[in-house]
XYZ file of C-alpha atoms in Angstrom:
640
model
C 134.486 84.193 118.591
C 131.453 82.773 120.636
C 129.242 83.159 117.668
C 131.749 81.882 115.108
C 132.043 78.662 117.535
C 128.180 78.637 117.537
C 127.956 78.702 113.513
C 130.589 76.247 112.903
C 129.207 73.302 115.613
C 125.330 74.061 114.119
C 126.596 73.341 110.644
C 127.784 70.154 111.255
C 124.060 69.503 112.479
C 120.865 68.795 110.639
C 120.476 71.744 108.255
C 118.464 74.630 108.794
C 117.390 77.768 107.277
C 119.101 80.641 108.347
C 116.854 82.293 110.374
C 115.994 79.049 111.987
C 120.086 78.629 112.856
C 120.105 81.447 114.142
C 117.587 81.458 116.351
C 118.651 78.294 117.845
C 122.256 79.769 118.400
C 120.774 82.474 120.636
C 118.359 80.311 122.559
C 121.801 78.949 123.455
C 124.270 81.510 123.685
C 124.521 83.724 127.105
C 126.479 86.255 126.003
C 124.455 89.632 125.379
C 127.218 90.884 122.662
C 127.151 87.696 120.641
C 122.763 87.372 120.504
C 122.697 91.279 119.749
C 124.814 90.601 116.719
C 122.695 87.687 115.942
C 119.700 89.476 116.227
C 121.417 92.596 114.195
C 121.329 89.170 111.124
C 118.038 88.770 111.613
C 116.993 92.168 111.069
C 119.256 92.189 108.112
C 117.802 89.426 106.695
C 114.395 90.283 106.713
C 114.105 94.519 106.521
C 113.604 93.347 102.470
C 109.900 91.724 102.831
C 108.984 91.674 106.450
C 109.531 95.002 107.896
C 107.816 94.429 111.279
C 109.934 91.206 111.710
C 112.986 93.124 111.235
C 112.102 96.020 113.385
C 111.117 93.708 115.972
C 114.527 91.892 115.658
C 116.264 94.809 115.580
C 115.281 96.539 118.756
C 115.799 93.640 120.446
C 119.765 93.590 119.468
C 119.443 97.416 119.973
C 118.209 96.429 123.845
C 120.959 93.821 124.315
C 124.096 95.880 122.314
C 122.990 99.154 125.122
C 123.350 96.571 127.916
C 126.923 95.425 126.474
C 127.920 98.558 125.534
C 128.250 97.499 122.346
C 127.512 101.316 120.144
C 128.678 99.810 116.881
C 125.931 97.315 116.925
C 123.721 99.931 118.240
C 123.888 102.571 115.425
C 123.794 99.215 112.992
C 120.470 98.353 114.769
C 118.755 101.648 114.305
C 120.515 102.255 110.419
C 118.528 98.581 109.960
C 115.506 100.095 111.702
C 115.355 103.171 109.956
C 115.344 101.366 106.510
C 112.728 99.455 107.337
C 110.489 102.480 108.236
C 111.220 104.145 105.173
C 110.146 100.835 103.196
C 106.775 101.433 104.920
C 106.821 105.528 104.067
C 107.230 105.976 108.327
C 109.028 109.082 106.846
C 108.788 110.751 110.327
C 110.176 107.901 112.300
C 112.649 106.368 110.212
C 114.386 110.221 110.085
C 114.260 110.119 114.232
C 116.129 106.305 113.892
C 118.638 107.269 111.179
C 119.824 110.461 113.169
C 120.109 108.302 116.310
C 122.465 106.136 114.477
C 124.019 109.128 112.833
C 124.815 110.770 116.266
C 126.108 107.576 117.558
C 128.706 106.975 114.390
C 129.973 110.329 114.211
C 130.896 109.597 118.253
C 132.866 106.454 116.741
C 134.205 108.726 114.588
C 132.998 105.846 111.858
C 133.410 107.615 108.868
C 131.974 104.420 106.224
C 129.126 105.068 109.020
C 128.514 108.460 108.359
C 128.589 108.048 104.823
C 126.087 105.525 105.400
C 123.851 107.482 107.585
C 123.720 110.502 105.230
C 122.443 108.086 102.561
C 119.688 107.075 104.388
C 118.862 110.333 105.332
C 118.492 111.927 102.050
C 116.669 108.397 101.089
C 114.324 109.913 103.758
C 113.891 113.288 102.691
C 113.835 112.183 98.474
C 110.916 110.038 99.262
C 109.539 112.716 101.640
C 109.581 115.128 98.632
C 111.991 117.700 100.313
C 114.885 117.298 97.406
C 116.793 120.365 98.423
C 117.419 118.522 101.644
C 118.100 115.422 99.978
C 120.622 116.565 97.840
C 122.249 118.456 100.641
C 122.806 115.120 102.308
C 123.974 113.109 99.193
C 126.477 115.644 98.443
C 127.926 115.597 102.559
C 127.895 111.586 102.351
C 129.915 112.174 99.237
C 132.551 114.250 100.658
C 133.149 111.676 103.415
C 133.025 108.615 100.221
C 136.174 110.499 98.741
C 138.114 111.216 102.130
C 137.556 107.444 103.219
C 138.582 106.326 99.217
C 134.835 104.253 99.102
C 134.317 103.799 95.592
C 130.909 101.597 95.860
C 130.220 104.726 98.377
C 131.282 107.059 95.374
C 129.222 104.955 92.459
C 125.868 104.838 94.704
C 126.054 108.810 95.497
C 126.034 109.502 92.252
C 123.417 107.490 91.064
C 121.374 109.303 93.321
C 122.329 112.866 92.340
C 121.924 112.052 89.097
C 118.335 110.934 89.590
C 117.490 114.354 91.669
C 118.953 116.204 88.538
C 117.304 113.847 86.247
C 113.780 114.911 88.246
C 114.339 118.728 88.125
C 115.192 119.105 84.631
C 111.962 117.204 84.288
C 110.293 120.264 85.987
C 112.477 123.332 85.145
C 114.507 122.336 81.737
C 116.739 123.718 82.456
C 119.983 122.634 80.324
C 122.324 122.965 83.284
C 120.340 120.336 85.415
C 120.188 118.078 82.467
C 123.877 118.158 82.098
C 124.694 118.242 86.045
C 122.514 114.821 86.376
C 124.239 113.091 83.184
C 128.047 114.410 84.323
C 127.301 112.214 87.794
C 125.485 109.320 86.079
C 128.259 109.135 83.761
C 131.201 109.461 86.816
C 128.998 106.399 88.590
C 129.425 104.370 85.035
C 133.501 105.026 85.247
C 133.847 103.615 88.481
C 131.331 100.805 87.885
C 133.699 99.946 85.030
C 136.759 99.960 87.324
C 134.836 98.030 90.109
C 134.076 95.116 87.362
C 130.360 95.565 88.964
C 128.284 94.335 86.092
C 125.227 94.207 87.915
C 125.635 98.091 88.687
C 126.868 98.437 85.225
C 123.720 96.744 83.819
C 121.283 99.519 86.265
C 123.873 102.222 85.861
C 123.470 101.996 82.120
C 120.001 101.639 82.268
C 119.342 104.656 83.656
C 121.806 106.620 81.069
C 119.568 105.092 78.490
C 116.466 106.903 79.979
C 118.043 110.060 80.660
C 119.628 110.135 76.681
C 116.131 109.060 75.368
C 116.118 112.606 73.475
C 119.252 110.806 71.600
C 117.791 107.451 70.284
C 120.879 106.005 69.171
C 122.584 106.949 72.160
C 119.911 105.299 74.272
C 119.998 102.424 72.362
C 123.101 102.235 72.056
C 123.367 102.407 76.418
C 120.603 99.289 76.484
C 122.329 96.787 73.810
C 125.649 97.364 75.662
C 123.599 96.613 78.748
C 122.079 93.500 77.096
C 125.426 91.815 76.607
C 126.801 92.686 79.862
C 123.666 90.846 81.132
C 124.265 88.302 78.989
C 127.766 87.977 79.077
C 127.428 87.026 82.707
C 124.217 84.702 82.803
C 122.049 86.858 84.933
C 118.621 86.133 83.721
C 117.308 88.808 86.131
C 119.207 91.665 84.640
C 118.656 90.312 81.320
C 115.121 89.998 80.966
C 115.057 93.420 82.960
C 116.938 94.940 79.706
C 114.867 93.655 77.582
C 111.919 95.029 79.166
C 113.522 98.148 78.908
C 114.580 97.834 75.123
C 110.851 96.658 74.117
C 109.335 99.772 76.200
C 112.174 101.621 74.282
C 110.711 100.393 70.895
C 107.448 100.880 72.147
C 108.026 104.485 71.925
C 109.151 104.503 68.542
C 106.160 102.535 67.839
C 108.524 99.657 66.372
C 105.953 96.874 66.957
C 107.655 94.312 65.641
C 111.269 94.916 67.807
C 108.768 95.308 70.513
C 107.279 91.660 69.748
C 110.945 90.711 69.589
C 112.000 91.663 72.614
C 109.228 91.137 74.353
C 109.139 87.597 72.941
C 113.055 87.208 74.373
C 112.053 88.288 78.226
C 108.847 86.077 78.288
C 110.989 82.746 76.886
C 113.223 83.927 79.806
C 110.911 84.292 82.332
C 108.948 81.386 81.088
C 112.870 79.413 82.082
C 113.219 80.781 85.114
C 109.538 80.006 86.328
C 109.161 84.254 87.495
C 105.408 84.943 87.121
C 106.219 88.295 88.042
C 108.435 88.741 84.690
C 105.833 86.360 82.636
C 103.592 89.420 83.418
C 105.212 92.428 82.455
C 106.498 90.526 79.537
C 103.077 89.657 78.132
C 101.801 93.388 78.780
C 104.419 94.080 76.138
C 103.589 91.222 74.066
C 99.920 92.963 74.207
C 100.852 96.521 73.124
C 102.948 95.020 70.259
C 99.994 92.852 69.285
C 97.574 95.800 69.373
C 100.122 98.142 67.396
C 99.969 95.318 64.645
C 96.279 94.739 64.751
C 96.497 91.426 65.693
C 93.298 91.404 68.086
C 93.561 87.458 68.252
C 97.070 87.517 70.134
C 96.407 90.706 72.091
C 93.736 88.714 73.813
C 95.804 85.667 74.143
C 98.603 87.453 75.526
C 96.390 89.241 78.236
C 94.946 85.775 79.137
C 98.428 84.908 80.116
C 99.028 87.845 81.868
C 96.138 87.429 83.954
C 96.932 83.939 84.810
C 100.403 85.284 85.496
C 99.379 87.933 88.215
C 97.113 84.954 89.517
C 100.305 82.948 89.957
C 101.650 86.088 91.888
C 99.579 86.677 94.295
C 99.182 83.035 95.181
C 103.062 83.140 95.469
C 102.853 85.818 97.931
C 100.184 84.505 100.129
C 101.776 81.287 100.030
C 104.978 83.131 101.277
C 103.194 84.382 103.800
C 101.691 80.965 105.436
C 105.287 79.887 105.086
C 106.626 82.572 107.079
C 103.591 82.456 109.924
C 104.558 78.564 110.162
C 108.235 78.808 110.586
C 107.760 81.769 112.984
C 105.621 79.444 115.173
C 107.465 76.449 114.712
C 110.706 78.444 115.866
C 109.151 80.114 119.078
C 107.193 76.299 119.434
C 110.702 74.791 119.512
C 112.470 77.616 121.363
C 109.553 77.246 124.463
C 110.252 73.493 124.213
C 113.750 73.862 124.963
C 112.984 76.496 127.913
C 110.854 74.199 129.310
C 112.894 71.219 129.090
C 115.848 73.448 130.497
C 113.718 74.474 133.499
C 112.322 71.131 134.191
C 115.947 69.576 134.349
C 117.171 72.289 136.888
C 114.553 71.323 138.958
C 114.984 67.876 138.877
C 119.018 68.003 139.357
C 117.709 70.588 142.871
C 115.444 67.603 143.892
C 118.064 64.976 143.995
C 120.394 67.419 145.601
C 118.232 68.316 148.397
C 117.283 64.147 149.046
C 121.192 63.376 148.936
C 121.833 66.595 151.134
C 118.854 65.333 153.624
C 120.037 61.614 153.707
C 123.591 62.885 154.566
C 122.325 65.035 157.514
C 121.179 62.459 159.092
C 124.085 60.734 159.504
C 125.896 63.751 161.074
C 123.009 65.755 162.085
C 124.615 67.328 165.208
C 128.176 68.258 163.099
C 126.334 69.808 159.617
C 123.080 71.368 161.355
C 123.711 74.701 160.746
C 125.224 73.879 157.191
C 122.250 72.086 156.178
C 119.728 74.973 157.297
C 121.866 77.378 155.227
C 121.944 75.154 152.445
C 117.922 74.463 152.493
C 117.086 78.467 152.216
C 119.444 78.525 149.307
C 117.701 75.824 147.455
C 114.399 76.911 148.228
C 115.334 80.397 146.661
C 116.813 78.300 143.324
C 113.454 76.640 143.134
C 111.263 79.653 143.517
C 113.293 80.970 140.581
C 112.829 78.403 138.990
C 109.109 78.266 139.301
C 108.830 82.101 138.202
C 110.473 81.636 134.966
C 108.404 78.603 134.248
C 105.407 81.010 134.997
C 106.979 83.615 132.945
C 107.219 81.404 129.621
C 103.849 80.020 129.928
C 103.003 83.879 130.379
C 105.127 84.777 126.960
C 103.774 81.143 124.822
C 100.006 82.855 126.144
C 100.896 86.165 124.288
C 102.794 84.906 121.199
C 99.551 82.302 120.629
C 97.497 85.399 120.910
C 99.498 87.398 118.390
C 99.563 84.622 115.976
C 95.881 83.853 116.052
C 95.460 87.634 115.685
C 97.857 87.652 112.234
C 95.606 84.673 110.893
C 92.157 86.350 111.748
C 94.014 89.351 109.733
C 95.367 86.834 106.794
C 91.213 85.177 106.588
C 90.030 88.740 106.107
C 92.264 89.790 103.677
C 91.474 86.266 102.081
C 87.999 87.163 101.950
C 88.593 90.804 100.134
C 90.752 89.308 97.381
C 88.497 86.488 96.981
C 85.421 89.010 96.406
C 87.732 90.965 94.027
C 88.586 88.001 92.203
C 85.270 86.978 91.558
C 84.103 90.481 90.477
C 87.601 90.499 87.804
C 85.987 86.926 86.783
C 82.584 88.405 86.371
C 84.338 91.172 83.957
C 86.213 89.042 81.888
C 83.386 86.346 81.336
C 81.425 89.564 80.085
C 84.313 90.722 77.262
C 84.808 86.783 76.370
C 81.442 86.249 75.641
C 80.389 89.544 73.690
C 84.136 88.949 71.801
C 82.079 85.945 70.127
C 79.669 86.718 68.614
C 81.542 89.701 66.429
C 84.775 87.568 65.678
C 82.118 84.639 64.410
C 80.388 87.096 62.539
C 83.598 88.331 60.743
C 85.136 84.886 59.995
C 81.621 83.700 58.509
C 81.386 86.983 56.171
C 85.480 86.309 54.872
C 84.566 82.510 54.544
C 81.970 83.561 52.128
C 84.188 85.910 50.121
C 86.837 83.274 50.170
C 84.888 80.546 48.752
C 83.658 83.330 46.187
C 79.982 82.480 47.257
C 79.820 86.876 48.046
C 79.805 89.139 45.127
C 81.629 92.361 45.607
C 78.041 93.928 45.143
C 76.731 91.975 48.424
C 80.158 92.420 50.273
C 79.666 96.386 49.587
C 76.613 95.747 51.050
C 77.831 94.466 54.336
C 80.425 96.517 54.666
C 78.786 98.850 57.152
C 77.900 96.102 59.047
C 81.993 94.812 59.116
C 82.501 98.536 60.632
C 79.942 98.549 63.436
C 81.611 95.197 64.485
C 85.080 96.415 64.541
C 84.608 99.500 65.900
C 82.742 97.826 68.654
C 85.812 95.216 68.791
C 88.155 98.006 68.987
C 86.261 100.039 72.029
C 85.688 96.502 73.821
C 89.381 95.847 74.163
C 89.715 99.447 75.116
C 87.900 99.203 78.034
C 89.346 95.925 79.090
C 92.803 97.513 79.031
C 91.762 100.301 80.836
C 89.919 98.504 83.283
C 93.120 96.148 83.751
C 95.525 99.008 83.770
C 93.236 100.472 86.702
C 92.941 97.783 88.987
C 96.708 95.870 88.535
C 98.339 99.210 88.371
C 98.542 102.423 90.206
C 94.351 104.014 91.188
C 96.354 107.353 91.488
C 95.897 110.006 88.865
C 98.315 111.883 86.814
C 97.786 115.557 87.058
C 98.893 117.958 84.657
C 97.734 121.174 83.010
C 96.227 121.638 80.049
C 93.018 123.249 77.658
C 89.838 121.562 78.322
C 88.167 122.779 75.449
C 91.040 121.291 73.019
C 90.785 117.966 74.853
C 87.039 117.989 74.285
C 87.469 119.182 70.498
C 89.853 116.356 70.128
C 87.797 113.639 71.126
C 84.780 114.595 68.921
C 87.297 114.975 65.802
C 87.873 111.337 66.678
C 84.118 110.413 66.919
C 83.483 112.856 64.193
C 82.817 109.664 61.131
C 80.374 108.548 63.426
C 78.378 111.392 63.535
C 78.580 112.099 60.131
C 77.590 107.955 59.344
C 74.345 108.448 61.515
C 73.939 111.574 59.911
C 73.111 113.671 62.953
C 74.233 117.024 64.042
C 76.701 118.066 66.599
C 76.914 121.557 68.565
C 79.823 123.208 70.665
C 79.827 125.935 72.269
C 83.527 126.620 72.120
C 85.038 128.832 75.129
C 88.890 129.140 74.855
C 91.457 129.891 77.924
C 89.570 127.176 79.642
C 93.099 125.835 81.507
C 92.541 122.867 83.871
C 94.516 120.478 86.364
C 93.270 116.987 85.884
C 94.179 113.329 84.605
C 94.147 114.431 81.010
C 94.122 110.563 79.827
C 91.260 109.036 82.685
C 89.121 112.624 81.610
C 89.647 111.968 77.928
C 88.197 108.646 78.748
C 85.177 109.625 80.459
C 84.558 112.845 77.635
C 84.895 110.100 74.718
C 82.871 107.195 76.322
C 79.591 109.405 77.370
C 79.847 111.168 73.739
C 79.927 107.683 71.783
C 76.879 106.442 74.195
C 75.471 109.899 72.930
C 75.802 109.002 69.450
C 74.601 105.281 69.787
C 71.486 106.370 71.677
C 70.306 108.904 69.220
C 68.968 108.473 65.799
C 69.585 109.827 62.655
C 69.015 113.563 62.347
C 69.489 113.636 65.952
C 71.711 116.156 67.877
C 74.042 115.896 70.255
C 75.115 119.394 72.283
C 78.273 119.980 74.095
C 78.833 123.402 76.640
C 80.240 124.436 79.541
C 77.776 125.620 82.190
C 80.856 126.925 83.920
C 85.036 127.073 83.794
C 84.498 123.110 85.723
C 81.733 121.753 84.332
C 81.172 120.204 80.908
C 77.626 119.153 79.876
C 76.965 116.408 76.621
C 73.268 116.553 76.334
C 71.098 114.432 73.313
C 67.811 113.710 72.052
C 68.199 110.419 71.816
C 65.825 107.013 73.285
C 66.320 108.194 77.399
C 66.577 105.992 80.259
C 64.186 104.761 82.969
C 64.593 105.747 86.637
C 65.153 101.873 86.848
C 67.957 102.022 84.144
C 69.393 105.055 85.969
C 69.513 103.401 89.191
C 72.065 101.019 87.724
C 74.067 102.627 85.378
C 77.018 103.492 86.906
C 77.092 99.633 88.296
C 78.298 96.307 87.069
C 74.375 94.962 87.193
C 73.647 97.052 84.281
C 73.010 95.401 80.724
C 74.429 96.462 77.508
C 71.886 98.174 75.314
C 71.345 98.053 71.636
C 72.105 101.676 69.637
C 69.277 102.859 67.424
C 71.222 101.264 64.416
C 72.128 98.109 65.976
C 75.434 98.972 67.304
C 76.609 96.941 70.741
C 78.654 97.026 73.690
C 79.832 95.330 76.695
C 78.045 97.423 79.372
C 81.186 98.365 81.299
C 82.088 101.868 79.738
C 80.574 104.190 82.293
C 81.116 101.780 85.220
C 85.045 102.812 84.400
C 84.051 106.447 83.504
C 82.648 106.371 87.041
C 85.654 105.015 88.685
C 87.931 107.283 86.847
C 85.759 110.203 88.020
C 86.261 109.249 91.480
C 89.867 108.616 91.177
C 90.406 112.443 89.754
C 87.854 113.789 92.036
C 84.859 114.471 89.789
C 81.382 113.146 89.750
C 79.335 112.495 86.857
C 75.567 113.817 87.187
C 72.922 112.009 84.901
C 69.010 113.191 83.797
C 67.709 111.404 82.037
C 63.457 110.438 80.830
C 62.423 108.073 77.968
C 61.654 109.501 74.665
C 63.235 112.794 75.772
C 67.332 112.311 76.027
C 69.924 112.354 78.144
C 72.185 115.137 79.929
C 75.237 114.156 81.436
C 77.144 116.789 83.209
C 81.155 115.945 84.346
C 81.828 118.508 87.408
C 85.430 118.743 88.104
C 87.244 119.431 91.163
């Protein structure tokens, strides 16, 4: 009731945010029960994208609901705790904090609690990797979600058994798992439909799409009913999420153009509802669709917007950031204030009491001696009090200055790192924008001349081979710059798998094979089958394919080019090609290098093995060069 009287007086003052409000309600509320639930808001309100802030807040209401005796507040405080944790992969701690409020709710007998608690738990041990244990505790939380009638309970449960069936008929395939993970999907959808919860109906059916994506029209069918839901109730976040989902869908099928569409849809959305974070994924889209339709000109286009986007996005967030240090200090700034003012009032109103108590004395001195004496100590105690918790808030303003200087020394470094990144991403692009033109003005001047008819088709034959060497070199250019962007804006981990490393190597000089047989030189493999690897198939194709096509540039006609494997983890691409310098060597796996002319012309942008070299690192191999001029190269990839 306290804390309902405290909202309803501070609304009818100036308006505040809401963590603001609340923070002035507890600098003047005195009752432990009311600030712990306060502070239980707080942490609430920011677990989502400040996870120290709400751990902080929420041990504090933990500290103040113990002294009440207040356990419901208590197992809230460590639930809120414990979901913070996991947001920051404290697997290990947030477990210890979710079965402290676990222990405390099934002493409440709080069954919605429990539910609640095995949840999180089996959040805990699905993100931990131990899904045996997860499901264990999705499947207890469900019992008590039927005996306590929670449908929402119900709906959320199954979403996330269906997602730990979904993942291990990924790995096993087995039928029955595929089956047990669309039975609880589908039981989530029915009681989404009877909830009238269209934004879990919009996720829910989402998620049916991708586990039906054997069944095309079925999946479709899932994401257009998804789409007008979205629609249907004006939420441009689901929507535009949907369509994202229906162009990645298309994507598949390699239906460019319904990609384009789509794509098109969630960008004019985003565009709307000012989300830089949604401009970008859309454009990525926009990109692949581009690319599928050979349309080089928009591809590029589209990935200028999308770095401008994720620009946008990261100023956003370090905005957010300032914005949050500011009100933080303004708030303890103002809170301090009002301490101080509070203090300095108490001992003024002691003052004028102990000058009015003294001037009375002396009129009956003899009659109120011994009062007066008693009364003296007492005040002198209420002003020593007094002048301890002044020292003890110019002690606390001392330490919070300190912490907040400390968070903006941390905020200039990381300032400085992104700022060097940026400049090296500038650096990269400036490179692909200015080799891009010079081929694309060498193209449109050859197809003005056969457009005006001023090129015979004798002389066009004739410069045919030269239209090749510039596309081709188009087509590996924005290769590497997708790569590159796909590396750096996405995830640096690698995908392992298994698979034959002497049919990925085969496969890549099949697709280099015209090349060879253009320059006319010879190739040699010393095939070796059973040769069954665990690697990033895609980031070692990458590497294989860029140091053979620098192979074939660098060596002239009637040259060869010899591939081996010294051993089962080593592959070795050596040629007799031009060679390189110790100087060139020095820099070649570095962004200082310079693009080299092939022994037919051919050019490039001087960034392939800087990303072969990154790759390498990222699946744990290292790429060994020798190397003299006149006598060739050997480049040897040794795996892990």
């Amino acid at each position: 009731m306290l804390a309902f009287l405290l909202v309803l007086w501070t609304s009818l003052q100036t308006p505040l945010s809401f963590p603001d409000s609340l923070l002035h309600q507890i600098s003047r509320s005195e009752s432990d029960s009311a600030k712990a639930a306060m502070y239980l808001d707080l942490a609430k309100h920011y677990y989502g994208f400040e996870q120290d802030t709400a751990i902080r807040y929420a041990q504090q209401s933990l500290e103040l609901a113990e002294r009440a005796g207040q356990e419901k507040i208590q197992s809230n405080a460590y639930n809120v705790m414990g979901v913070a944790l996991l947001i920051r992969s404290e697997y290990e701690e947030a477990l210890k904090t979710h079965l402290r409020a676990l222990a405390i709710r099934e002493k409440l007998q709080d069954s919605t609690g429990v539910m609640e608690s095995n949840i999180n738990i089996g959040n805990v041990y699905y993100r931990n990797g131990d899904m045996g244990r997860a499901a264990e505790m999705y499947e207890k939380a469900l019992g008590y979600a039927l005996a306590v009638k929670h449908l929402r309970g119900q709906s959320m449960i199954y979403n996330n058994l269906g997602n730990y069936y979904k993942d291990r008929w990924n790995r096993t395939e087995d039928p029955k798992d595929y089956e047990q993970a669309l039975t609880y999907v589908q039981q989530s959808l029915r009681i989404k439909e009877e909830l009238n919860d269209h934004n879990g109906l919009v996720k829910t059916l989402t998620q049916l799409s991708q586990l039906t994506i054997q069944d095309k029209t079925k999946a479709k069918e899932y994401l257009l009913r998804a789409l007008s839901i979205a629609e249907a109730n004006q939420n441009t976040e689901n929507k535009i999420s949907v369509l994202h989902e229906l162009a990645n869908y298309h994507l598949q099928q390699k239906d460019y153009a319904q990609v384009k569409d789509y794509a098109r849809q969630a960008y004019t959305l985003a565009k709307e509802a000012g989300s830089h974070f949604y401009i970008s994924i859309s454009a990525e889209y926009l990109v692949d669709a581009a690319l599928g339709q050979n349309d080089y000109k928009a591809a590029y286009e589209y990935l200028s917007i999308k770095k401008d986007a994720d620009e946008a996005v990261f100023n956003d967030s370090r905005q957010k950031i300032r914005e949050e240090l500011l009100v933080q200090y303004e708030t303890e700034k103002k809170e301090l204030e009002n301490q101080r003012l509070t203090h300095e009032q108490q001992f003024l109103d002691l003052s004028i009491q102990r000058r009015n108590e003294l001037l009375a004395g002396t009129a009956v001195l003899v009659l109120v001696l011994g009062v007066l004496y008693w009364q003296q100590k007492k005040n002198h105690g209420k002003l020593k009090r007094a002048h301890q918790q002044l020292e003890d808030a110019h002690l606390l303003a001392t330490s919070q200055n300190a912490q907040i200087q400390e968070q903006a020394d941390r905020l200039n470094a990381t300032n400085h790192e992104l700022s060097r990144a940026s400049k090296f991403r500038d650096k990269i692009f400036s490179v692909i924008s200015h080799d891009l033109r010079a081929p694309f003005s060498s193209l449109h001047s050859i197809i003005q001349l056969w457009d005006k008819k001023i090129l015979s088709e004798e002389e066009l034959f004739e410069v045919m081979p030269l239209i090749a060497r510039e596309t081709n070199a188009l087509s590996l250019m924005l290769n590497n710059l997708l790569m590159w962007a796909k590396s750096h804006l996405g995830t640096e981990e690698g995908q392992a798998s298994q698979f034959d490393l002497d049919e990925l190597v085969s496969e890549n000089i099949d697709l280099l094979l015209p090349q060879i047989l253009q320059k006319n030189q010879t190739l040699s493999l010393d095939r070796q089958a059973g040769l069954r690897i665990s690697s990033d198939r895609e980031r070692l194709s990458f590497i294989l394919r860029n140091i053979l096509m620098n192979a074939i540039k660098f060596t002239p006609s009637e040259g060869k080019i010899t591939v081996a494997y010294p051993s089962r983890d080593e592959i070795l691409i050596r040629d007799t090609g031009a060679g390189m310098s110790p100087t060139m060597l020095a820099k070649l796996f570095t962004d200082r290098v310079a693009s080299q002319k092939g022994t037919e012309g051919e050019s490039g942008t001087g960034i392939g093995l800087m990303l072969c070299q990154e790759f390498a690192e990222s699946i744990g191999a290292k790429i060994l060069v020798e190397s003299s001029p006149g006598k060739g190269s050997t480049f040897r990839i040794v795996l892990n």
